[in-house]
PDB file of C-alpha atoms in Angstrom:
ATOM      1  CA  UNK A   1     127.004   2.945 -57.278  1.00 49.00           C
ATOM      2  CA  UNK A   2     124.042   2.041 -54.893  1.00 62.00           C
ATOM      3  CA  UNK A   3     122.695   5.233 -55.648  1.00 78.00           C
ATOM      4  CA  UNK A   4     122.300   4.531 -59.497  1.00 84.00           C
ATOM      5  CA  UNK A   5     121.108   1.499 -59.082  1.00 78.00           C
ATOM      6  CA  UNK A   6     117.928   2.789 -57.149  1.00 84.00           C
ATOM      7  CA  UNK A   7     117.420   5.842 -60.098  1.00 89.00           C
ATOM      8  CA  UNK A   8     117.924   2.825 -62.093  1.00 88.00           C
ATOM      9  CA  UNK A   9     114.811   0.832 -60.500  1.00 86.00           C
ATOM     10  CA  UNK A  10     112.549   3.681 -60.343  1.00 91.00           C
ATOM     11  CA  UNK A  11     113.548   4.417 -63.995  1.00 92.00           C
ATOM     12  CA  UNK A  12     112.060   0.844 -64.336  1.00 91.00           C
ATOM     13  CA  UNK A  13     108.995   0.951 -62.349  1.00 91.00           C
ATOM     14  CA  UNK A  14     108.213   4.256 -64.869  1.00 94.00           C
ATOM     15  CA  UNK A  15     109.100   2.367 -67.544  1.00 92.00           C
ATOM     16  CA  UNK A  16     106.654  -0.168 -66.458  1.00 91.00           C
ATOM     17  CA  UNK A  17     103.992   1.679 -65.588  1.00 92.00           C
ATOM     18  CA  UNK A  18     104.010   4.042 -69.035  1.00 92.00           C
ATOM     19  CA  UNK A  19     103.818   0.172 -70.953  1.00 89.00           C
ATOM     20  CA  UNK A  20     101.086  -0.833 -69.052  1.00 88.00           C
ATOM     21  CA  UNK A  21      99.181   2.106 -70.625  1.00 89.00           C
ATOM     22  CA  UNK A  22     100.863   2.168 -73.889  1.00 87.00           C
ATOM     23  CA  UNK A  23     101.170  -1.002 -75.655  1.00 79.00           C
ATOM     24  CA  UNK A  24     102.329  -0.343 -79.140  1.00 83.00           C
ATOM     25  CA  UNK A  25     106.085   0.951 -77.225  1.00 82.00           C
ATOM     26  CA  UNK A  26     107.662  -2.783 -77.815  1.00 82.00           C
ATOM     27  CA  UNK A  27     110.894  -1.154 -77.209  1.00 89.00           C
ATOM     28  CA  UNK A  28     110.249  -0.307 -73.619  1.00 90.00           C
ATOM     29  CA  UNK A  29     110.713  -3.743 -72.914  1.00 88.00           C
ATOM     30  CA  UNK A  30     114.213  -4.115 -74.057  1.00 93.00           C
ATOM     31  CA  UNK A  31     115.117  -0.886 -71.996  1.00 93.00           C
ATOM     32  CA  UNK A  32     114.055  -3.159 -68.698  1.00 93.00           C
ATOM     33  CA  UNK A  33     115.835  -5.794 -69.806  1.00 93.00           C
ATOM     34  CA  UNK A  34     119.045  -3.520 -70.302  1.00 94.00           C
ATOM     35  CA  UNK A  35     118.001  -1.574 -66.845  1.00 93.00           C
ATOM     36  CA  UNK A  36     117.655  -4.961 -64.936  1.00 92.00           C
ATOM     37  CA  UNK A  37     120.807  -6.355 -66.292  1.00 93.00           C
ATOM     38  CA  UNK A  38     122.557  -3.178 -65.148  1.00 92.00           C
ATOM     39  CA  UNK A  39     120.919  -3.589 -61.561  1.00 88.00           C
ATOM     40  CA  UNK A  40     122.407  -6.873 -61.285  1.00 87.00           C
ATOM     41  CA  UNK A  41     125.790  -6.305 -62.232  1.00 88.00           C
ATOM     42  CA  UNK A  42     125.984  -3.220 -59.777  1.00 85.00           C
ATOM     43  CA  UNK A  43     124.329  -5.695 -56.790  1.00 76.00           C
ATOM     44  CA  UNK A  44     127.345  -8.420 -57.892  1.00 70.00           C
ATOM     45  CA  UNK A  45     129.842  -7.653 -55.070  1.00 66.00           C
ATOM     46  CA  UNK A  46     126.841  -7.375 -52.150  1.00 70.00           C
ATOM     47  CA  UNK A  47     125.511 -10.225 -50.421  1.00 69.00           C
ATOM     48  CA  UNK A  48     121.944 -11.014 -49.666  1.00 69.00           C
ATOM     49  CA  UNK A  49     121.443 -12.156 -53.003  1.00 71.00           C
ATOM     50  CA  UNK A  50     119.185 -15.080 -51.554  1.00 75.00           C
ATOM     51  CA  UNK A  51     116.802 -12.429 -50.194  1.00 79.00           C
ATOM     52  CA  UNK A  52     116.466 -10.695 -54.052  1.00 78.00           C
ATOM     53  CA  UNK A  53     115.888 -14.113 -55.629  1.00 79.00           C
ATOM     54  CA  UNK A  54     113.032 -15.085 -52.703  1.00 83.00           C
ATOM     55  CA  UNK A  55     111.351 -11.678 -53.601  1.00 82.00           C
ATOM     56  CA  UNK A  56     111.411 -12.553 -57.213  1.00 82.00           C
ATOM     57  CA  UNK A  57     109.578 -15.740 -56.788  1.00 83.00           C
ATOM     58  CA  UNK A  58     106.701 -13.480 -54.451  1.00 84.00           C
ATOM     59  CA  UNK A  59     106.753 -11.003 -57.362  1.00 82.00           C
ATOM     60  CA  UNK A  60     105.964 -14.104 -60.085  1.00 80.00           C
ATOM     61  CA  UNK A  61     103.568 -15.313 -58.053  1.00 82.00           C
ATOM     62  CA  UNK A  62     101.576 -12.297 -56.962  1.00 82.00           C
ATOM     63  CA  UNK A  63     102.149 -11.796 -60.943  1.00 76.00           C
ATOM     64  CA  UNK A  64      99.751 -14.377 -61.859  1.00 74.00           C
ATOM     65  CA  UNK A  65      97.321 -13.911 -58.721  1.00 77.00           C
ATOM     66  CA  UNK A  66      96.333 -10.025 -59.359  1.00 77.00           C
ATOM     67  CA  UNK A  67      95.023 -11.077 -63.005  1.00 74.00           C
ATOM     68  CA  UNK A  68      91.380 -12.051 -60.916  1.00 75.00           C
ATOM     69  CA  UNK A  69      91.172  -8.364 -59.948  1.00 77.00           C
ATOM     70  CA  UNK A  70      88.523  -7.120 -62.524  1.00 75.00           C
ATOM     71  CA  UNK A  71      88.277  -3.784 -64.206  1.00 74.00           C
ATOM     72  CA  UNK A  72      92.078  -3.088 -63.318  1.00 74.00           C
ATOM     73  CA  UNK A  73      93.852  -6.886 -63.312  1.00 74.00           C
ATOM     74  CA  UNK A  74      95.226  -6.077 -67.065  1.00 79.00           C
ATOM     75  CA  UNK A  75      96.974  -2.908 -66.097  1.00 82.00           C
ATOM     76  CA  UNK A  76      98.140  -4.398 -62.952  1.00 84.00           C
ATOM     77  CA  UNK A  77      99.318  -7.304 -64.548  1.00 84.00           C
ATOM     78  CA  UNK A  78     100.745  -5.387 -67.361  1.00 86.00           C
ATOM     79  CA  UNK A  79     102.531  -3.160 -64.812  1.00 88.00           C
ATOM     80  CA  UNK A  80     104.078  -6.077 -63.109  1.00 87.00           C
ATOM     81  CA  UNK A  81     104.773  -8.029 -66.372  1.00 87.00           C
ATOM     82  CA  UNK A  82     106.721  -4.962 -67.060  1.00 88.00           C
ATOM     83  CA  UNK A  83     108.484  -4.895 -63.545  1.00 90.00           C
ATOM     84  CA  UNK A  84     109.331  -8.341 -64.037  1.00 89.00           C
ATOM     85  CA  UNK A  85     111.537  -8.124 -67.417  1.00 90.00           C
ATOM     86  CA  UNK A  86     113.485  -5.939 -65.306  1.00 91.00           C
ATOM     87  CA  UNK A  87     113.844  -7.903 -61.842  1.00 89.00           C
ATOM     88  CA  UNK A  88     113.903 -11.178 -64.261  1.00 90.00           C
ATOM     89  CA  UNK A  89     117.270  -9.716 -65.755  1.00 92.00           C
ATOM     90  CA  UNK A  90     118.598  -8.800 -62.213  1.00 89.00           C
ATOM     91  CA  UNK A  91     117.561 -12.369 -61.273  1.00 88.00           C
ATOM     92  CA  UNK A  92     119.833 -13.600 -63.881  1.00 90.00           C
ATOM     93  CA  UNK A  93     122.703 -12.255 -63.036  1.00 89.00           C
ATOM     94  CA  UNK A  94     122.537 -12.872 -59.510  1.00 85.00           C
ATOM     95  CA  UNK A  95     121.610 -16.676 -60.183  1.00 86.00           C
ATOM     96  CA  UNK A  96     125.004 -16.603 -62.373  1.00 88.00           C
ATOM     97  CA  UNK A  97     126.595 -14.614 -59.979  1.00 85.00           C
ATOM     98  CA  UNK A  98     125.694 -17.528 -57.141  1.00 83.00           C
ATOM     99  CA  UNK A  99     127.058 -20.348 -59.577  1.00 86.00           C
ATOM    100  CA  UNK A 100     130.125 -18.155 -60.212  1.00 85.00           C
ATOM    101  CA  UNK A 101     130.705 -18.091 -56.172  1.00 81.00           C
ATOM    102  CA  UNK A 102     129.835 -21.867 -55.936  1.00 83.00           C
ATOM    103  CA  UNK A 103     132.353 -23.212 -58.896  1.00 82.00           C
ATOM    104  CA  UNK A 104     135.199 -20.685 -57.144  1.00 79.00           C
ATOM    105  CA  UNK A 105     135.061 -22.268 -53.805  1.00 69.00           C
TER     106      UNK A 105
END
């Protein structure tokens, strides 16, 4: 299963990238929502879950701080606005996934 979830995440990050560039594909976004909710459900059983929701707070904030960057800041941005519907899903289900262990202790 690990190795589908990585396939999965570079399937993303493509995803991502060909929104950035092409922003009449509204359906791409539901695709990373789909792909990050599937990441997360494969990560459910493996620990180090408060490691993936620490690097999804650096990814929101870098998020907002590359949008200075002229010439390129609205494909970067766009890129990692893409990148996050798909981490933000995964982020979900490990957040419910940490309540889950919490209420079964």
């Amino acid at each position: 299963m690990e190795g589908i979830g990585k396939y999965l995440f570079w399937l993303g990050l493509l995803l991502a990238v060909v929104a950035a560039f092409l922003p009449d594909m509204t359906w791409i976004g539901m695709v990373l929502v789909i792909l990050g909710l599937l990441m997360g459900i494969m990560r459910w059983g493996k620990s180090g879950d408060h490691g993936f929701i620490l690097a999804s707070l650096g990814l929101a904030a870098s998020y907002a701080a590359l949008t200075a960057i002229p010439a390129v800041g609205g494909y970067i941005t766009a890129i990692m606005g893409g990148l996050w519907m798909m981490v933000g899903a995964a982020l979900l289900v490990a957040v419910v996934k940490m309540l889950w262990d919490w209420g079964n202790m």
